[in-house]
Amino acid sequence: MNIKHINLKELEERIRHIMERCLNYTGLYEEQKDYLLAFLFFKYLGDSHGLDLGKLKITEDAFYRLDSGIFKTESLYSGEILDNTLDKLAMEEYDVLVDVFKKLAYDAQKIFGGVEQGKKTFRMLIEKFQDIKLDPQHISSITLGRIYRSLIENFPVLNNKNEHFAPTPEGLSSLIAKLIEPSDGDKIHDPTAGSGSLLIRVGEEVKSDQFTLYAQEKNRDMCTLCKMNILINGMYPNMRSIECGDTLTNPLLIKNNKLMKFNVVIAHPPFFIKNWKEELDDEKIYDRFNKNFSPPASKADYAFISHIISVMDDTDGRAAVIVPNGVLYREATEGKIRKSLIEKNIIDAVIVLPSNLMYGTTIPVTLLILKKDREEGNKQAGKEEILFIDASESFVNSRTRNELSEEHISTIVNTYKDYSSVDKFAYVANREEIRSNDYNLNISLYVDTFEGESIDVDEITFRREVLEKEILENQSALDRCLSELKDLIRIKF
């Protein structure tokens, strides 16, 4: 077969075009997207032999390469042979992928609207992908991984009417990775991992391959996608544990009956979660929520923040978490929690981001940078200030959303590293200032972005003289009219 060598942009556009053509068919839209992302994943495995098939004792005929094996048999349309093959592939040393292979049933006829439509769609996928090779000789795992993450970002999945599973925009993921500065040996964790793209981007920032990845995700389909995403991005050797379950009510990364600790924690928790306490068991609290002011059941924002702080390493733990702006100023119980975090010296920076930056909502959001090394007894225990950055106007307009440009990212990162005030952009507030504002972290209390009009005194003086001259001229004209009117009246009578 003649293999075509194409550039990155052309490859991404071709794959995107193929997927969009399939989505035009009738069927279950969300399941179709899951299916197509999984298809691309298994195409990658088939081309690259990223898993050691020899150790798994699966013959070439039993494998599912797109140009050979079971992908050419009619029987695969039942899905049974492929499912059995995938179960075998997931056994032994690749047990972490068992859920991937079990959950994603390759039965196209169920998803694309009947047997004939399923066959038609599947044949089209086979034909369109035949001259696209995803093995290391044709494309690096970094390049393919970025294409895969781009496809996920541009096909955001909404699997539940009450909970939004939307990917973190690439620009924001890059900003977080550069701000949090992961390093060699770090254990990196995302407690609300979604598709795993944020976790992967932070892993990419490490200068070596000496790091490990841990994640938890409530939605099983997204958890499956997270595992595929990590593998296709070449980070399977770094993947330690990807758990499926509710982080707030059932944290699963436990060691010796205690929450595991991590050097780096990054999170884009779902917004607008209500009644999160309904399934919370006392045995699952693990000292995350203070009994005196436990996060309210009506909003889960501070529940996620409390969990994140609990799993940060006690010496050098650092975290970046995306939250709605209400976290900065809401009162009652949330105000008490915020005061506690400030007094414990955990909040390092508050970065307000543009509105319409996220998928699924147009509300402005804030990036909180948290650090454990500021706590008493640690390296930066004497540092009590909080850096406020107002990046609400730092965006470029795209077709549907606002986006962070490389220049905006660089400006925010440099400002954070300098940790100093910048007129109308950043301010370093001391503890007393924050106390005087009753622990309200609303950006407008610290960064004055008001742009007063410049006043040109000479221009104003000139315009005043012109107006005074016009007034005199108009007064003279009015006097003449009145004089003429009097003369007319005198003549008439």
Coordinates of C-alpha atoms in Angstrom, one line a residue:
M1 CA 0.0 0.0 0.0
N2 CA 1.3 3.5 -0.9
I3 CA 1.5 5.4 2.4
K4 CA 0.9 9.1 2.1
H5 CA 3.1 11.5 4.2
I6 CA 1.0 14.5 5.1
N7 CA 1.7 17.5 7.4
L8 CA 0.2 18.0 10.9
K9 CA -2.5 20.5 9.9
E10 CA -3.6 18.4 6.9
L11 CA -3.7 15.2 9.0
E12 CA -5.8 16.8 11.6
E13 CA -8.2 18.3 9.0
R14 CA -8.6 14.9 7.3
I15 CA -9.3 13.1 10.5
R16 CA -11.8 15.8 11.6
H17 CA -13.5 15.7 8.2
I18 CA -13.9 11.9 8.4
M19 CA -15.4 12.1 11.9
E20 CA -17.8 14.9 11.0
R21 CA -19.0 12.9 8.0
C22 CA -19.9 10.1 10.3
L23 CA -21.7 12.4 12.7
N24 CA -24.0 13.4 10.0
Y25 CA -25.6 10.0 10.0
T26 CA -28.7 9.3 12.2
G27 CA -28.1 7.8 15.6
L28 CA -27.1 8.6 19.1
Y29 CA -24.9 11.7 18.8
E30 CA -22.9 11.4 22.0
E31 CA -22.3 7.6 21.5
Q32 CA -21.2 8.3 18.0
K33 CA -18.5 10.8 19.2
D34 CA -17.3 8.3 21.8
Y35 CA -17.2 5.6 19.2
L36 CA -15.2 7.7 16.7
L37 CA -12.6 8.8 19.4
A38 CA -12.3 5.1 20.4
F39 CA -11.9 4.1 16.7
L40 CA -9.0 6.5 16.3
F41 CA -7.4 5.2 19.5
F42 CA -7.6 1.6 18.3
K43 CA -6.3 2.6 14.8
Y44 CA -3.3 4.1 16.6
L45 CA -2.8 0.8 18.6
G46 CA -3.2 -1.2 15.4
D47 CA -0.6 0.8 13.4
S48 CA 1.9 1.3 16.1
H49 CA 1.7 -1.9 18.1
G50 CA 2.0 0.3 21.1
L51 CA 1.1 -2.7 23.3
D52 CA 3.3 -5.8 23.2
L53 CA 1.0 -8.2 21.4
G54 CA 3.5 -11.0 21.6
K55 CA 3.4 -11.1 25.4
L56 CA -0.4 -11.2 25.2
K57 CA -0.4 -14.3 22.9
I58 CA -2.8 -12.8 20.4
T59 CA -2.2 -13.9 16.8
E60 CA -2.1 -11.4 14.0
D61 CA -5.4 -12.7 12.7
A62 CA -7.0 -12.1 16.0
F63 CA -5.8 -8.5 16.1
Y64 CA -7.7 -5.7 14.5
R65 CA -5.3 -3.7 12.4
L66 CA -7.2 -1.7 9.8
D67 CA -5.4 -3.2 6.9
S68 CA -5.5 -6.8 8.1
G69 CA -7.0 -9.2 10.6
I70 CA -10.5 -9.1 11.9
F71 CA -11.3 -5.7 10.6
K72 CA -11.9 -7.3 7.2
T73 CA -14.4 -9.9 8.3
E74 CA -18.1 -9.5 8.2
S75 CA -18.5 -11.1 11.6
L76 CA -17.0 -8.1 13.3
Y77 CA -20.2 -6.2 12.7
S78 CA -21.8 -8.2 15.5
G79 CA -19.1 -6.7 17.8
E80 CA -18.6 -10.1 19.5
I81 CA -15.2 -11.0 18.0
L82 CA -13.8 -7.6 18.6
D83 CA -15.0 -7.4 22.1
N84 CA -13.4 -10.8 22.9
T85 CA -10.2 -9.7 21.3
L86 CA -10.1 -6.5 23.4
D87 CA -10.8 -8.4 26.6
K88 CA -7.7 -10.5 25.9
L89 CA -5.7 -7.4 25.1
A90 CA -6.6 -5.9 28.4
M91 CA -5.4 -8.8 30.5
E92 CA -2.1 -9.5 32.1
E93 CA 0.2 -6.5 32.4
Y94 CA -2.2 -4.1 30.7
D95 CA -5.0 -4.5 33.3
V96 CA -5.3 -0.8 33.7
L97 CA -7.1 -0.7 30.3
V98 CA -9.7 -3.3 31.1
D99 CA -12.5 -0.7 31.5
V100 CA -11.5 0.9 28.2
F101 CA -12.0 -2.3 26.3
K102 CA -15.1 -3.5 28.2
K103 CA -16.9 -0.2 28.1
L104 CA -16.5 0.7 24.4
A105 CA -18.5 -1.9 22.4
Y106 CA -17.5 -1.8 18.8
D107 CA -20.9 -2.5 17.5
A108 CA -21.5 0.1 14.9
Q109 CA -25.0 -1.0 14.0
K110 CA -26.3 0.0 17.5
I111 CA -24.9 3.5 17.3
F112 CA -25.3 4.6 13.7
G113 CA -29.0 3.8 13.2
G114 CA -29.4 0.1 12.2
V115 CA -27.4 -2.7 10.6
E116 CA -27.0 -1.3 7.1
Q117 CA -26.2 2.2 8.3
G118 CA -23.7 0.8 10.8
K119 CA -21.9 -1.2 8.1
K120 CA -21.9 1.7 5.7
T121 CA -20.3 4.0 8.4
F122 CA -17.8 1.4 9.4
R123 CA -16.7 0.7 5.8
M124 CA -16.3 4.4 5.2
L125 CA -14.0 4.6 8.3
I126 CA -11.9 1.7 7.0
E127 CA -11.6 3.2 3.6
K128 CA -10.9 6.7 4.7
F129 CA -8.2 5.7 7.2
Q130 CA -6.4 3.1 5.0
D131 CA -3.8 5.6 3.7
I132 CA -3.4 7.3 7.1
K133 CA -0.7 5.7 9.2
L134 CA -0.4 6.5 12.9
D135 CA 2.7 4.5 13.7
P136 CA 5.9 6.2 15.1
Q137 CA 7.6 6.1 11.7
H138 CA 4.9 8.5 10.3
I139 CA 3.9 10.6 13.3
S140 CA 5.2 11.1 16.8
S141 CA 3.1 10.4 19.9
I142 CA 3.4 14.1 20.9
T143 CA 1.9 15.2 17.6
L144 CA -0.8 12.5 17.5
G145 CA -1.6 13.2 21.1
R146 CA -2.1 16.9 20.4
I147 CA -4.4 16.0 17.5
Y148 CA -6.4 13.7 19.7
R149 CA -6.8 16.3 22.4
S150 CA -7.8 18.9 19.8
L151 CA -10.5 16.5 18.6
I152 CA -11.8 16.0 22.1
E153 CA -11.8 19.8 22.7
N154 CA -13.7 20.4 19.6
F155 CA -16.2 17.6 20.3
P156 CA -17.1 18.5 23.9
V157 CA -19.4 15.9 25.5
L158 CA -22.4 16.7 27.6
N159 CA -23.3 13.4 29.1
N160 CA -25.6 14.6 31.9
K161 CA -28.1 17.4 32.1
N162 CA -27.0 18.4 35.6
E163 CA -23.2 17.9 35.3
H164 CA -21.1 19.5 32.5
F165 CA -18.2 17.4 31.3
A166 CA -16.5 19.9 29.2
P167 CA -12.8 19.9 28.3
T168 CA -10.4 22.6 29.5
P169 CA -9.4 24.9 26.6
E170 CA -5.9 24.3 25.4
G171 CA -4.8 27.8 26.1
L172 CA -5.9 27.6 29.7
S173 CA -4.3 24.2 30.1
S174 CA -1.0 25.6 28.9
L175 CA -1.3 28.5 31.3
I176 CA -1.9 26.2 34.2
A177 CA 1.0 23.9 33.2
K178 CA 3.4 26.9 33.1
L179 CA 2.2 28.4 36.3
I180 CA 2.3 25.2 38.4
E181 CA 5.8 24.2 37.1
P182 CA 5.8 20.4 37.6
S183 CA 9.3 19.0 38.0
D184 CA 11.2 15.6 38.0
G185 CA 9.7 13.1 40.4
D186 CA 6.4 14.9 40.9
K187 CA 3.2 12.9 41.5
I188 CA 0.6 14.8 39.5
H189 CA -3.1 14.4 40.2
D190 CA -6.4 15.6 38.7
P191 CA -9.4 14.7 40.9
T192 CA -11.9 15.8 38.2
A193 CA -10.0 14.5 35.2
G194 CA -12.7 14.5 32.5
S195 CA -10.9 13.5 29.3
G196 CA -7.5 13.8 30.9
S197 CA -6.3 16.6 28.6
L198 CA -5.4 19.0 31.4
L199 CA -3.5 16.3 33.2
I200 CA -1.6 15.4 30.0
R201 CA -0.7 19.0 29.3
V202 CA 0.8 19.4 32.8
G203 CA 2.7 16.2 32.3
E204 CA 4.2 17.6 29.1
E205 CA 5.6 20.5 31.0
V206 CA 8.0 18.2 33.0
K207 CA 11.4 18.3 31.4
S208 CA 11.9 14.6 31.7
D209 CA 9.8 11.4 31.9
Q210 CA 10.3 11.1 35.6
F211 CA 6.8 11.8 36.8
T212 CA 3.6 9.9 37.5
L213 CA -0.1 10.6 36.8
Y214 CA -3.1 9.9 39.0
A215 CA -6.7 10.8 38.3
Q216 CA -10.3 10.3 39.3
E217 CA -13.4 10.9 37.2
K218 CA -17.0 10.4 38.1
N219 CA -18.4 9.7 34.6
R220 CA -17.4 6.2 33.3
D221 CA -17.3 7.2 29.7
M222 CA -15.1 10.1 30.4
C223 CA -12.8 7.9 32.5
T224 CA -12.5 5.6 29.6
L225 CA -11.6 8.4 27.3
C226 CA -9.1 9.7 29.8
K227 CA -7.2 6.4 29.7
M228 CA -7.2 6.3 25.9
N229 CA -6.0 9.9 25.8
I230 CA -3.1 9.3 28.2
L231 CA -2.0 6.2 26.2
I232 CA -2.3 7.9 22.8
N233 CA -0.2 10.8 24.1
G234 CA 2.6 8.4 24.9
M235 CA 2.2 8.6 28.7
Y236 CA 1.2 5.0 29.5
P237 CA 4.5 4.5 31.4
N238 CA 3.7 7.4 33.6
M239 CA 0.1 6.4 34.3
R240 CA -0.3 4.9 37.8
S241 CA -4.0 5.0 38.7
I242 CA -7.1 6.3 36.9
E243 CA -10.1 5.7 39.1
C244 CA -13.8 6.0 38.2
G245 CA -16.0 7.4 41.0
D246 CA -17.2 10.6 42.7
T247 CA -14.2 12.4 44.2
L248 CA -16.3 14.2 46.8
T249 CA -18.4 11.3 48.1
N250 CA -16.1 8.4 47.3
P251 CA -12.4 9.3 46.9
L252 CA -10.6 6.2 45.6
L253 CA -6.9 7.2 45.7
I254 CA -6.4 5.9 49.2
K255 CA -3.3 4.4 50.9
N256 CA -3.2 3.0 54.4
N257 CA -6.8 4.2 54.9
K258 CA -5.7 7.8 54.2
L259 CA -5.9 10.1 51.2
M260 CA -2.9 9.9 49.0
K261 CA -0.8 13.1 48.8
F262 CA 0.5 14.7 45.6
N263 CA 3.1 17.3 44.7
V264 CA 0.9 18.8 42.0
V265 CA -2.9 18.9 41.9
I266 CA -4.7 20.5 39.0
A267 CA -8.5 20.6 38.5
H268 CA -11.3 22.0 36.4
P269 CA -14.2 20.8 38.6
P270 CA -17.7 20.9 37.2
F271 CA -19.7 24.1 38.0
F272 CA -23.2 24.3 39.5
I273 CA -23.1 21.0 41.3
K274 CA -25.9 20.9 43.9
N275 CA -26.9 18.4 46.6
W276 CA -23.4 16.9 46.6
K277 CA -23.8 15.7 50.2
E278 CA -26.7 13.4 49.6
E279 CA -24.4 10.4 49.1
L280 CA -21.6 11.4 51.5
D281 CA -20.8 8.8 54.1
D282 CA -19.0 9.8 57.3
E283 CA -16.4 7.2 56.6
K284 CA -15.6 8.9 53.3
I285 CA -14.9 12.4 54.7
Y286 CA -11.2 11.7 55.5
D287 CA -10.9 15.0 57.4
R288 CA -11.5 17.0 54.3
F289 CA -14.5 19.1 55.5
N290 CA -14.3 21.1 58.8
K291 CA -17.3 20.2 61.0
N292 CA -17.7 23.8 62.1
F293 CA -18.1 25.1 58.6
S294 CA -18.5 22.3 56.1
P295 CA -19.1 23.4 52.5
P296 CA -22.8 24.0 51.8
A297 CA -24.7 21.3 50.0
S298 CA -26.1 23.8 47.6
K299 CA -22.7 24.5 46.0
A300 CA -19.8 22.1 45.6
D301 CA -17.1 24.7 44.7
Y302 CA -15.5 24.8 48.2
A303 CA -16.0 21.1 48.6
F304 CA -13.7 20.5 45.7
I305 CA -11.2 23.1 47.0
S306 CA -11.2 21.5 50.4
H307 CA -10.6 18.1 48.8
I308 CA -7.7 19.5 46.7
I309 CA -6.0 21.0 49.7
S310 CA -6.4 17.7 51.6
V311 CA -4.5 15.8 48.9
M312 CA -1.7 18.3 48.4
D313 CA 1.7 17.2 49.7
D314 CA 2.2 18.8 53.2
T315 CA 5.7 20.1 52.3
D316 CA 5.7 21.2 48.6
G317 CA 2.2 20.6 47.4
R318 CA 0.9 23.1 44.9
A319 CA -2.4 23.3 43.1
A320 CA -4.2 25.2 40.4
V321 CA -8.0 25.0 40.4
I322 CA -10.6 26.7 38.1
V323 CA -13.5 28.1 40.0
P324 CA -16.5 30.4 39.3
N325 CA -15.9 34.0 40.5
G326 CA -18.5 33.6 43.3
V327 CA -15.9 31.7 45.2
L328 CA -14.0 35.0 45.8
Y329 CA -16.8 36.9 47.5
R330 CA -19.7 34.7 48.6
E331 CA -20.4 35.0 52.3
A332 CA -22.0 32.7 55.0
T333 CA -20.2 29.3 55.3
E334 CA -18.1 29.9 52.2
G335 CA -16.9 33.2 53.6
K336 CA -15.7 31.4 56.8
I337 CA -13.9 28.7 54.7
R338 CA -12.2 31.5 52.6
K339 CA -11.1 33.3 55.8
S340 CA -9.6 30.0 57.1
L341 CA -7.6 29.4 53.9
I342 CA -6.3 33.0 53.9
E343 CA -5.3 32.8 57.6
K344 CA -3.6 29.4 57.0
N345 CA -1.6 31.1 54.3
I346 CA -2.5 28.6 51.5
I347 CA -3.8 31.0 48.8
D348 CA -0.8 32.2 46.7
A349 CA -2.6 33.9 43.8
V350 CA -6.0 34.9 42.4
I351 CA -6.1 35.2 38.6
V352 CA -9.4 36.4 37.1
L353 CA -9.9 35.1 33.6
P354 CA -12.0 36.4 30.7
S355 CA -15.7 35.6 30.3
N356 CA -16.8 33.1 27.6
L357 CA -13.5 31.3 27.9
M358 CA -14.9 27.9 28.9
Y359 CA -17.0 25.4 27.1
G360 CA -20.6 25.0 28.4
T361 CA -20.8 28.5 30.1
T362 CA -20.1 32.1 29.3
I363 CA -19.4 33.1 33.0
P364 CA -16.0 34.6 33.9
V365 CA -13.9 32.2 36.0
T366 CA -10.9 32.5 38.3
L367 CA -7.8 30.4 38.6
L368 CA -6.7 29.9 42.2
I369 CA -3.1 29.0 42.9
L370 CA -2.7 27.2 46.2
K371 CA 0.6 26.3 48.0
K372 CA 1.3 24.2 51.0
D373 CA 4.9 25.5 51.4
R374 CA 3.5 28.8 52.7
E375 CA 2.0 27.1 55.8
E376 CA 3.7 27.4 59.2
G377 CA 7.0 25.4 59.4
N378 CA 7.5 25.2 55.6
K379 CA 9.9 27.0 53.2
Q380 CA 7.8 30.1 52.5
A381 CA 6.0 30.3 55.8
G382 CA 6.8 34.0 56.2
K383 CA 5.1 34.9 52.9
E384 CA 1.6 36.2 53.7
E385 CA 0.7 38.3 50.6
I386 CA -1.6 37.2 47.8
L387 CA -1.0 38.2 44.2
F388 CA -4.1 39.4 42.3
I389 CA -4.0 39.4 38.5
D390 CA -6.9 40.8 36.5
A391 CA -6.6 39.0 33.1
S392 CA -10.3 39.5 32.3
E393 CA -9.4 41.5 29.2
S394 CA -6.6 39.2 28.1
F395 CA -8.2 37.4 25.2
V396 CA -8.6 37.2 21.5
N397 CA -12.0 36.6 19.9
S398 CA -12.5 33.3 18.1
R399 CA -15.6 32.1 16.3
T400 CA -17.5 30.9 19.3
R401 CA -15.4 31.7 22.4
N402 CA -12.7 33.9 23.8
E403 CA -9.2 32.4 23.8
L404 CA -5.9 33.0 25.6
S405 CA -3.1 33.8 23.1
E406 CA 0.5 32.9 23.6
E407 CA 1.3 36.5 24.4
H408 CA -1.5 36.6 27.1
I409 CA -0.2 33.4 28.6
S410 CA 3.4 34.7 28.7
T411 CA 2.3 38.0 30.3
I412 CA 0.3 36.2 33.1
V413 CA 3.1 33.7 33.8
N414 CA 5.8 36.4 33.9
T415 CA 3.7 38.6 36.2
Y416 CA 3.1 35.6 38.5
K417 CA 6.8 34.7 38.6
D418 CA 7.8 38.4 39.3
Y419 CA 5.1 38.5 42.1
S420 CA 4.9 42.3 42.0
S421 CA 2.2 44.9 41.3
V422 CA 1.6 46.1 37.8
D423 CA -0.5 49.2 37.2
K424 CA -4.1 48.2 36.2
F425 CA -3.2 44.5 35.9
A426 CA -1.8 43.1 39.1
Y427 CA -1.5 43.9 42.8
V428 CA 0.2 42.2 45.8
A429 CA -2.0 42.6 48.8
N430 CA -0.8 42.1 52.3
R431 CA -2.8 40.3 55.0
E432 CA -4.0 43.5 56.7
E433 CA -5.5 44.8 53.4
I434 CA -7.4 41.5 52.9
R435 CA -8.6 41.6 56.5
S436 CA -9.8 45.2 56.1
N437 CA -11.9 43.9 53.1
D438 CA -13.5 41.3 55.4
Y439 CA -11.6 38.5 53.5
N440 CA -13.4 39.4 50.3
L441 CA -11.1 38.5 47.3
N442 CA -13.1 40.2 44.6
I443 CA -10.5 41.5 42.1
S444 CA -12.0 45.0 42.0
L445 CA -11.0 45.6 45.6
Y446 CA -7.4 45.2 44.7
V447 CA -6.7 45.9 41.1
D448 CA -8.0 49.3 39.8
T449 CA -8.6 49.0 36.1
F450 CA -10.6 52.2 35.7
E451 CA -9.4 54.1 32.7
G452 CA -10.1 57.8 33.2
E453 CA -10.3 60.1 30.2
S454 CA -7.1 62.1 29.4
I455 CA -7.7 65.8 29.7
D456 CA -6.2 68.2 27.1
V457 CA -6.2 71.6 28.9
D458 CA -5.2 73.5 25.8
E459 CA -7.9 71.9 23.7
I460 CA -10.5 72.8 26.4
T461 CA -9.3 76.4 26.6
F462 CA -9.5 76.8 22.8
R463 CA -13.0 75.3 22.6
R464 CA -14.1 77.6 25.5
E465 CA -12.8 80.7 23.6
V466 CA -14.6 79.6 20.4
L467 CA -17.9 79.1 22.4
E468 CA -17.6 82.5 24.1
K469 CA -17.1 84.1 20.7
E470 CA -20.2 82.3 19.3
I471 CA -22.2 83.4 22.3
L472 CA -21.3 87.1 21.8
E473 CA -22.1 86.8 18.1
N474 CA -25.4 85.2 18.8
Q475 CA -26.2 87.9 21.5
S476 CA -25.4 90.7 19.0
A477 CA -27.7 89.0 16.4
L478 CA -30.5 88.7 19.0
D479 CA -30.1 92.4 20.0
R480 CA -30.5 93.5 16.3
C481 CA -33.6 91.3 15.9
L482 CA -35.2 92.9 19.0
S483 CA -34.3 96.4 17.8
E484 CA -35.9 95.8 14.4
L485 CA -39.0 94.3 16.0
K486 CA -39.4 97.5 18.2
D487 CA -39.1 99.7 15.1
L488 CA -41.8 97.7 13.3
I489 CA -44.2 98.0 16.2
R490 CA -43.6 101.8 16.5
I491 CA -44.3 102.4 12.8
K492 CA -47.5 100.3 12.9
F493 CA -49.0 102.2 15.8

